[in-house]
XYZ file of C-alpha atoms in Angstrom:
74
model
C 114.547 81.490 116.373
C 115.062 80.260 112.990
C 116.259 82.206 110.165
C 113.848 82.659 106.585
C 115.495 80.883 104.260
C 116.055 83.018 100.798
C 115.134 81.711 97.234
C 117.771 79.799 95.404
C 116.608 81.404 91.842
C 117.915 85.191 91.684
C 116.387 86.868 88.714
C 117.537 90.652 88.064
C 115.006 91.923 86.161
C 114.958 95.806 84.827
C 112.613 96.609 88.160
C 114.990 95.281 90.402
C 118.065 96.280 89.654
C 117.822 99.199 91.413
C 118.722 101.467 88.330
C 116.270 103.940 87.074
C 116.246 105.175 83.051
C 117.374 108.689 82.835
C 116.952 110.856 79.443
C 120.088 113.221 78.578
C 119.160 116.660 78.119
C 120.819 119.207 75.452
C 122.858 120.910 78.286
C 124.608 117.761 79.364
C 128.443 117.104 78.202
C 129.486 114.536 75.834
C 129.794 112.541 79.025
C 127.516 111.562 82.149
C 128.118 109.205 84.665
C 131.487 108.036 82.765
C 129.301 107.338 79.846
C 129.412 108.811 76.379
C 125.839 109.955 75.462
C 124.079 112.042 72.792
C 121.269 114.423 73.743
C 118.079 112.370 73.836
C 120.147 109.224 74.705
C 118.533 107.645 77.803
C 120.810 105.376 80.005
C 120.266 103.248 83.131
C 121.983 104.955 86.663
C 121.408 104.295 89.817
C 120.479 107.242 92.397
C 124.016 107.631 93.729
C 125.451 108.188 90.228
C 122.729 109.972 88.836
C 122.558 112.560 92.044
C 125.000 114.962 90.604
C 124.319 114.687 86.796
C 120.692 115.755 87.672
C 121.617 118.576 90.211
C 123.685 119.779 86.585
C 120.853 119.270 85.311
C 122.176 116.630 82.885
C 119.489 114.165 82.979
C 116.239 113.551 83.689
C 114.177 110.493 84.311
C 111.979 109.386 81.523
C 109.029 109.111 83.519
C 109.031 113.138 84.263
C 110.468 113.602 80.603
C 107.032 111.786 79.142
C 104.838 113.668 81.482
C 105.898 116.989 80.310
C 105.758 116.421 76.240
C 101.868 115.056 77.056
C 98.766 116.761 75.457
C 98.177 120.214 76.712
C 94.506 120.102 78.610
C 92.698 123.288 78.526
């Protein structure tokens, strides 16, 4: 049986690279995931070095971050 041949053109796109964007909270150090960071920075991790900085509760992903800022429905 043959193999599938991959594509020759590799583009890494923001999607791809397997990194998800992560907001820094107020609790988190001066540090996260060897980076230095602000509160309300957001920086690019992916899942295995963001596990532990959101168990701290360090980060949070932008996507849940958004969500809970939104209009308050009555």
């Amino acid at each position: 049986m043959a193999k599938a041949t991959k594509s020759s053109t590799i583009e890494a796109t923001a999607d791809e690279d397997g990194r998800i964007e992560y907001r820094v909270t107020e609790t988190a150090p001066s540090r996260v995931a060897c980076q230095r960071v602000q509160a309300g920075d957001t920086i690019r991790l992916t899942e295995d070095q963001a596990r532990a900085e959101l168990i701290a509760l360090h980060i949070e992903p932008v996507s849940n971050a958004a969500s809970e800022g939104g209009s308050n429905d009555i």
